[in-house]
CSV table of C-alpha atoms and ligand atoms in Angstrom, one decimal:
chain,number,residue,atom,x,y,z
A,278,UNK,CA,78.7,42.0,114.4
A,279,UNK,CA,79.1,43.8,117.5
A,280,UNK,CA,82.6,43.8,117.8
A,281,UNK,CA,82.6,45.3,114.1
A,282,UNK,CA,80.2,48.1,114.6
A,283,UNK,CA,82.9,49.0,117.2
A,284,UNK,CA,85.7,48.7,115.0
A,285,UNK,CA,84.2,50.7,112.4
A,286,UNK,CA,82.1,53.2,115.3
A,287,UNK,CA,78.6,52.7,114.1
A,288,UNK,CA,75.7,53.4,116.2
A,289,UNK,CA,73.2,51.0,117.1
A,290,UNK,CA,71.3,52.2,114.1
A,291,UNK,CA,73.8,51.7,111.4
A,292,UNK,CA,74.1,48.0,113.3
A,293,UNK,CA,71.0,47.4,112.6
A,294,UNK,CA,70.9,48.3,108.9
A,295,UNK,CA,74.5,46.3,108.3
A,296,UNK,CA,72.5,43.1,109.8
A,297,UNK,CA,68.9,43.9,107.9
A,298,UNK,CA,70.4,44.3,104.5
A,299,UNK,CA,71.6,40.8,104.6
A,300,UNK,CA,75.6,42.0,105.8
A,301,UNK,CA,77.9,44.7,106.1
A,302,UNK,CA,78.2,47.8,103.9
A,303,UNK,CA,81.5,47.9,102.9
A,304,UNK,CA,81.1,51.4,101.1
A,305,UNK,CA,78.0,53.3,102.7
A,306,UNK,CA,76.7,54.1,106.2
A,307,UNK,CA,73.1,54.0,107.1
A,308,UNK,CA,70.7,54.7,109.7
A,309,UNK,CA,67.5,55.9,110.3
A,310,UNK,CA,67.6,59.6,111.7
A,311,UNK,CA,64.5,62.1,113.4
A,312,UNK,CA,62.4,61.8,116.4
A,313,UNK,CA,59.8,59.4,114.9
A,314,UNK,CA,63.0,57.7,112.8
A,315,UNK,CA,61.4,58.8,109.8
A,316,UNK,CA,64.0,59.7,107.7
A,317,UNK,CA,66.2,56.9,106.1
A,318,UNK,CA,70.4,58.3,105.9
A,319,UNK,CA,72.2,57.1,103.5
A,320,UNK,CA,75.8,58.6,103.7
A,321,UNK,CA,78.4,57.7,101.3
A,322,UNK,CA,81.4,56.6,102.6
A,323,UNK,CA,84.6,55.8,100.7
A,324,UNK,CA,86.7,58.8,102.0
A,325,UNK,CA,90.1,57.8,100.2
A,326,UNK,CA,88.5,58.3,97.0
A,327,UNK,CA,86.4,60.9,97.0
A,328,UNK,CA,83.5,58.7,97.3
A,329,UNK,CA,84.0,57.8,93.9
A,330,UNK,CA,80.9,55.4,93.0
A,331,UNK,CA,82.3,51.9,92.4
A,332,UNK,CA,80.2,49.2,91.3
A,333,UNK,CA,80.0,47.8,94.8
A,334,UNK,CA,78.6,51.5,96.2
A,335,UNK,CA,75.8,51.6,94.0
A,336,UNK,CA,75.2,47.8,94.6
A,337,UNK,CA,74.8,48.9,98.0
A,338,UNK,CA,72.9,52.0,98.0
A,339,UNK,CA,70.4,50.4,95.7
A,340,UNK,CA,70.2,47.7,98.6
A,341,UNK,CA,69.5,50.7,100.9
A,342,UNK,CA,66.9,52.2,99.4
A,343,UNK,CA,65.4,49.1,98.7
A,344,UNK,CA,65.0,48.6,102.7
A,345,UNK,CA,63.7,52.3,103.3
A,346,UNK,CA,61.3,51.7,100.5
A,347,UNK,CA,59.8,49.2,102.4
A,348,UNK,CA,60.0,50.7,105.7
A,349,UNK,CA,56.8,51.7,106.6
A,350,UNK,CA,58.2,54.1,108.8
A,351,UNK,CA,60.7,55.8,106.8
A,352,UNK,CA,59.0,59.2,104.7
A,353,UNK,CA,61.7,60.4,103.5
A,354,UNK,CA,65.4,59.4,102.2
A,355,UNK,CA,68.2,61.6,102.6
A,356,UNK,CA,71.7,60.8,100.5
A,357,UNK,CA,74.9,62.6,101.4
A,358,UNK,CA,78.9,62.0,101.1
A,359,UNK,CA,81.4,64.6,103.1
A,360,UNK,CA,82.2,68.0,103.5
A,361,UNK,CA,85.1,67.3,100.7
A,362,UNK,CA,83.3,65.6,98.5
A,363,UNK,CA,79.3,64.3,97.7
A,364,UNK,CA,81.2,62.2,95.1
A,365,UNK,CA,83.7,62.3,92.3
A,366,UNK,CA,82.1,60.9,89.8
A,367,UNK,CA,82.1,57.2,88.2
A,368,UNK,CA,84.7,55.2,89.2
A,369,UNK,CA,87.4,55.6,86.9
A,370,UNK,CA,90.0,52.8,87.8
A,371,UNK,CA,86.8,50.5,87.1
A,372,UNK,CA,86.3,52.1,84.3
A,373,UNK,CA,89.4,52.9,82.4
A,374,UNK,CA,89.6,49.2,81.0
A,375,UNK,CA,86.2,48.1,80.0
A,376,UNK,CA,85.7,47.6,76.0
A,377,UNK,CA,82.9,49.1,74.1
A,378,UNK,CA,81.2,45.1,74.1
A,379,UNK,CA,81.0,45.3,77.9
A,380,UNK,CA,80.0,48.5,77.9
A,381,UNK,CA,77.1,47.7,75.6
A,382,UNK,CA,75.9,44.1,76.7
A,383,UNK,CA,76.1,44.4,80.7
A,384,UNK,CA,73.9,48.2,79.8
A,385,UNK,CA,76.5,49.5,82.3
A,386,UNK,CA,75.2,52.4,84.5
A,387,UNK,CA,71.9,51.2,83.3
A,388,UNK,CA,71.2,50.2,87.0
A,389,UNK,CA,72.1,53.8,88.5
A,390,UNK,CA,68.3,54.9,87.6
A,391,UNK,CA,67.5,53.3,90.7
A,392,UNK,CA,67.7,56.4,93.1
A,393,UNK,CA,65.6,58.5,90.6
A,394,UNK,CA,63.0,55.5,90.9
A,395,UNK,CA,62.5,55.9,94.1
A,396,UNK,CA,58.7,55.8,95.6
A,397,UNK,CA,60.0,57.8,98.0
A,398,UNK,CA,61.3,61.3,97.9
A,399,UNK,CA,64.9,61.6,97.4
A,400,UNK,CA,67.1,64.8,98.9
A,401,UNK,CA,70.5,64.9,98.0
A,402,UNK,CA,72.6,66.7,100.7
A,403,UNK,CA,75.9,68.1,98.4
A,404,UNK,CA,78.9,69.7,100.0
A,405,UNK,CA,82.6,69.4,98.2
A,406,UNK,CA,82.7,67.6,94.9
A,407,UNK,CA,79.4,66.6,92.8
A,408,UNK,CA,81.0,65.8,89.2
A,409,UNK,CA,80.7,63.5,86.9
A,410,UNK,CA,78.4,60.8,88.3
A,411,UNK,CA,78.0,62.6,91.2
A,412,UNK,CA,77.0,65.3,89.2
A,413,UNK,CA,74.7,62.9,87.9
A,414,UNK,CA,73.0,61.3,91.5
A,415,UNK,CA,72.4,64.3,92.9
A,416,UNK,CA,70.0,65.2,89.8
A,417,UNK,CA,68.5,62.0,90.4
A,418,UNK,CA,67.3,63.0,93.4
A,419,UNK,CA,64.3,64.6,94.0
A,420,UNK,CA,65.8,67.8,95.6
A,421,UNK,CA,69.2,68.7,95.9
A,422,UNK,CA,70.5,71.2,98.8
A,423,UNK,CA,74.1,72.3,98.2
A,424,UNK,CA,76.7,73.7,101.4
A,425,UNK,CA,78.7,76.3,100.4
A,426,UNK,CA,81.8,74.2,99.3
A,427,UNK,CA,79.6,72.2,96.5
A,428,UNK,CA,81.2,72.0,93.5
A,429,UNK,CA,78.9,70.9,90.1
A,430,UNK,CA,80.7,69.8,87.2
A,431,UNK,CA,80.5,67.2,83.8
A,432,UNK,CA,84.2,66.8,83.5
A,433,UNK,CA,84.0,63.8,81.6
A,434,UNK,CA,85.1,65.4,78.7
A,435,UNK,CA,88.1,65.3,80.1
A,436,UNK,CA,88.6,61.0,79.9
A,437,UNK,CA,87.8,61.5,76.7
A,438,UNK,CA,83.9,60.2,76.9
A,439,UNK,CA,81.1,62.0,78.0
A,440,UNK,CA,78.1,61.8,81.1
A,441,UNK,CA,76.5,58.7,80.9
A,442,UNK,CA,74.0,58.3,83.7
A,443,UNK,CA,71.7,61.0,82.6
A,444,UNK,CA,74.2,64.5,82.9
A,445,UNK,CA,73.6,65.4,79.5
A,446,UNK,CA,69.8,65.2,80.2
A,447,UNK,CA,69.5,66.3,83.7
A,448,UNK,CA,71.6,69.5,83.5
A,449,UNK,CA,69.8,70.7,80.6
A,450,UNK,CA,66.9,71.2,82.6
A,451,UNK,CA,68.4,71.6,85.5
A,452,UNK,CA,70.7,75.1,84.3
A,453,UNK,CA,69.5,75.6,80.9
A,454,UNK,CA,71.1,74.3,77.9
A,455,UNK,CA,73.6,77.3,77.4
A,456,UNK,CA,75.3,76.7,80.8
A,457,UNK,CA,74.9,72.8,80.5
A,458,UNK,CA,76.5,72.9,76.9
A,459,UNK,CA,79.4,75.1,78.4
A,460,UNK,CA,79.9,72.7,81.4
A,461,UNK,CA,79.6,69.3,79.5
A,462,UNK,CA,82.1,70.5,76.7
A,463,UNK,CA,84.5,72.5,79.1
A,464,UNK,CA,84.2,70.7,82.7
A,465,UNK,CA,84.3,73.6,84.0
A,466,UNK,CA,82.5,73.7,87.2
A,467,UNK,CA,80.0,75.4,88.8
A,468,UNK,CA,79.5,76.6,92.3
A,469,UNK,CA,75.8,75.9,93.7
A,470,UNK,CA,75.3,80.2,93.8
A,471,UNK,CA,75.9,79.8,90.0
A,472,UNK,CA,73.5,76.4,89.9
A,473,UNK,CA,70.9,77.9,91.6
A,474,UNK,CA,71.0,81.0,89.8
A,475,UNK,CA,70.3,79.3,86.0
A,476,UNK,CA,67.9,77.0,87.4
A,477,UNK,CA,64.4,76.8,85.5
A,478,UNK,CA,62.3,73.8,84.6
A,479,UNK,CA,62.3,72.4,80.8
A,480,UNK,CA,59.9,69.7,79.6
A,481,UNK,CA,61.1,66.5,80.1
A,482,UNK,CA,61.7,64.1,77.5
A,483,UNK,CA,63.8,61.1,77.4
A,484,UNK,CA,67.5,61.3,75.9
A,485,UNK,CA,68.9,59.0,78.9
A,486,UNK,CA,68.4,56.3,76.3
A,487,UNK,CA,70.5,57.5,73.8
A,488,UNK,CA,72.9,59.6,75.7
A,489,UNK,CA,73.9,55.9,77.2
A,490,UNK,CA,74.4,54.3,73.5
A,491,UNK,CA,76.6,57.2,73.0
A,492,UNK,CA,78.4,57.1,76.4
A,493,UNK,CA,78.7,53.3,75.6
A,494,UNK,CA,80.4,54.4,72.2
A,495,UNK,CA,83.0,56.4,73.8
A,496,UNK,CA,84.8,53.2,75.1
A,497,UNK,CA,85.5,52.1,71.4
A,498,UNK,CA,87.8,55.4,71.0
A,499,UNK,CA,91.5,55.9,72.1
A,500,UNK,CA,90.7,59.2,73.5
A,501,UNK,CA,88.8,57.5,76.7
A,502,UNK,CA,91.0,55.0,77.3
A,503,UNK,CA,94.0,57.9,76.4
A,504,UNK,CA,91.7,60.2,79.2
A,505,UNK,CA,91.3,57.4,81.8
A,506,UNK,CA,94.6,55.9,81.9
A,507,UNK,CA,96.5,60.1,82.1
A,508,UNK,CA,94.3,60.5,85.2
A,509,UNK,CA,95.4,56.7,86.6
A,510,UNK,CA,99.1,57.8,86.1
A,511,UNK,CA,98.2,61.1,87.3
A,512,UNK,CA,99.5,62.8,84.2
A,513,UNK,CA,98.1,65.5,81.4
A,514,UNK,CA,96.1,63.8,78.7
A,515,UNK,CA,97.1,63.7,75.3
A,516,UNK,CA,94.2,63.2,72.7
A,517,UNK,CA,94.9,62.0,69.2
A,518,UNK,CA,90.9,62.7,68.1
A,519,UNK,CA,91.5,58.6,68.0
U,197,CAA,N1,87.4,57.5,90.3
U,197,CAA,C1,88.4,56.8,90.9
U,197,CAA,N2,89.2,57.4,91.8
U,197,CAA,C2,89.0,58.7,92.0
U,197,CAA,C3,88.0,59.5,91.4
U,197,CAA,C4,87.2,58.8,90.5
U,197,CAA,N3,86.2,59.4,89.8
U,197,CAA,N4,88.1,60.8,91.8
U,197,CAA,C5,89.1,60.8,92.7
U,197,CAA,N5,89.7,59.6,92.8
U,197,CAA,C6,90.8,59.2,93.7
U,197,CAA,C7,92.1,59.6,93.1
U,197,CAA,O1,92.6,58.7,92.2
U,197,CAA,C8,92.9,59.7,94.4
U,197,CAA,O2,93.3,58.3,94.7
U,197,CAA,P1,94.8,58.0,95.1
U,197,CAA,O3,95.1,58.7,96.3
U,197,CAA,O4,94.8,56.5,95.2
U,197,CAA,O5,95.6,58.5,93.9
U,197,CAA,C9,91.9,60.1,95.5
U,197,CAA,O6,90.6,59.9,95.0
U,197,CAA,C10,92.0,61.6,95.8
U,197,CAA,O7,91.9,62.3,94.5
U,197,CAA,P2,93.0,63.4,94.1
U,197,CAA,O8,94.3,63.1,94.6
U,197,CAA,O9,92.8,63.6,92.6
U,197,CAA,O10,92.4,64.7,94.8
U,197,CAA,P3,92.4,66.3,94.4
U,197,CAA,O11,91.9,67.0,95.6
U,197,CAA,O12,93.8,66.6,93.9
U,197,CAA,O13,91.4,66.4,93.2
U,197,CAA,C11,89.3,66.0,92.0
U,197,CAA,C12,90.0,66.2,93.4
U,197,CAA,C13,89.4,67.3,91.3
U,197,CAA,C14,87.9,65.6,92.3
U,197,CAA,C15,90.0,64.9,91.2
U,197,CAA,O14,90.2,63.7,92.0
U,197,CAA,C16,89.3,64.5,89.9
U,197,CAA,O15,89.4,65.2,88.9
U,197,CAA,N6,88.6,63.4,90.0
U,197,CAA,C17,87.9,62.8,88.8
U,197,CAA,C18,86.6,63.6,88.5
U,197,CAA,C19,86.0,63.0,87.3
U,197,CAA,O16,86.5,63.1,86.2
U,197,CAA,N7,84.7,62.5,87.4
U,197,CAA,C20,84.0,61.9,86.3
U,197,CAA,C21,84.2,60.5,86.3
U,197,CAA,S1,83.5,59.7,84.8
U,197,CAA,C22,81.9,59.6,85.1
U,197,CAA,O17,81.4,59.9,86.2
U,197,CAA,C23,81.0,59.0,84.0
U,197,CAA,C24,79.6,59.1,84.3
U,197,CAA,O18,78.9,59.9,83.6
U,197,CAA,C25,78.9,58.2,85.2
């Protein structure tokens, strides 16, 4: 263990976690930070792409919180990516071939709803890139504080499907529905001036549910797996309304 905390330059902190949490994060990096060690860190760390949340990420940062949960110590949980990018959203290579069935019988994203379960408050840290599912976790968290590079967008539309871990929800009452209509139907982004600027609290009522049936949907058309597979071959889409 030692000799790959070097290799991959973690402190003794971060050494610590890898061992706690039962072995190595492969996709995250985590350490307890502040004088008393009160606040749990949990960076995300797949720099190659974008921090793009693969299954295995949110595996692992559900395992993290788990452990600051039940740190008596921890108060707080902070979760952050780069200066580049918080994270781009889903993963789409993991995505682009799933069918409608799996989609529908595994519940897939169901298990994101972690982070905004958390006893504990939640502060996302954004800079760079938040779309997508990225978009998504950072409105899970209880507070979000964006650098001046953050960049909020719902670009599913894009891939031909639409948010499916809560965007649809979130962003209405997180900018208004004008502004969340225009982002989830153009993916157009937003800068976190503009987020910050339309911000106002809505009642909350649950549409998670149902935005997921309909996210699950998408994967029965041509138009996502048309969308996914032009931004694997890192071409323009062409939608057939199929
Ligand atoms: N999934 C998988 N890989 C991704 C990714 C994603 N969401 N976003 C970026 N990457 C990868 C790219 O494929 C690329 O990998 P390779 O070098 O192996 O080709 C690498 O990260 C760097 O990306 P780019 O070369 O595209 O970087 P860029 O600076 O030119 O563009 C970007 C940056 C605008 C963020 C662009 O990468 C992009 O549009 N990403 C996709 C954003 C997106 O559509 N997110 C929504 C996903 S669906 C979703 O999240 C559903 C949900 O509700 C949960």
């Amino acid at each position: 263990l030692d000799n790959f905390c070097k290799t991959k330059f973690l402190t003794d902190h971060q050494c610590w976690f890898s061992l706690h949490a039962g072995g190595q994060y492969e996709y995250i990096l985590v350490e307890k930070r502040g004088e008393k060690s009160d606040v749990g860190f949990i960076q995300l760390n797949r720099p190659k792409a974008l921090n793009a949340l693969c299954e295995g990420l949110m595996r692992e940062l559900r395992q993290a919180l788990d452990v600051f949960e039940a740190d008596g110590e921890v108060g707080a949980i902070v979760i952050t990516g780069s200066d580049r990018a918080f994270a781009a959203g889903a993963d789409i290579k993991e995505m682009q071939n799933k069918t409608f069935q799996e989609c529908y019988r595994t519940d897939f994203l169901a298990h994101w709803n972690r982070v905004s379960q958390s006893k504990k408050p939640v502060i996302a840290a954004v800079n760079g890139f938040a779309l997508g599912g990225g978009c998504e976790l950072a409105m899970m968290c209880d507070i979000i504080y964006a650098g001046e590079k953050a960049q909020f967008g719902q670009p599913e539309i894009l891939l031909g499907t639409i948010p499916g871990a809560g965007g649809t929800q979130r962003l209405t009452r997180a900018v208004g529905k004008s502004l969340a209509m225009e982002m989830v139907l153009t993916g157009d982004r937003i800068n976190a001036q503009d987020a910050k600027q339309s911000a106002f609290e809505m009642t909350l009522a649950e549409g998670n549910h149902f935005e997921k049936r309909l996210f699950h949907a998408t994967f029965a058309t041509g138009d996502q797996k048309e969308g996914m597979t032009a931004f694997v071959e890192k071409r323009k889409a062409s939608f057939q309304d199929s």
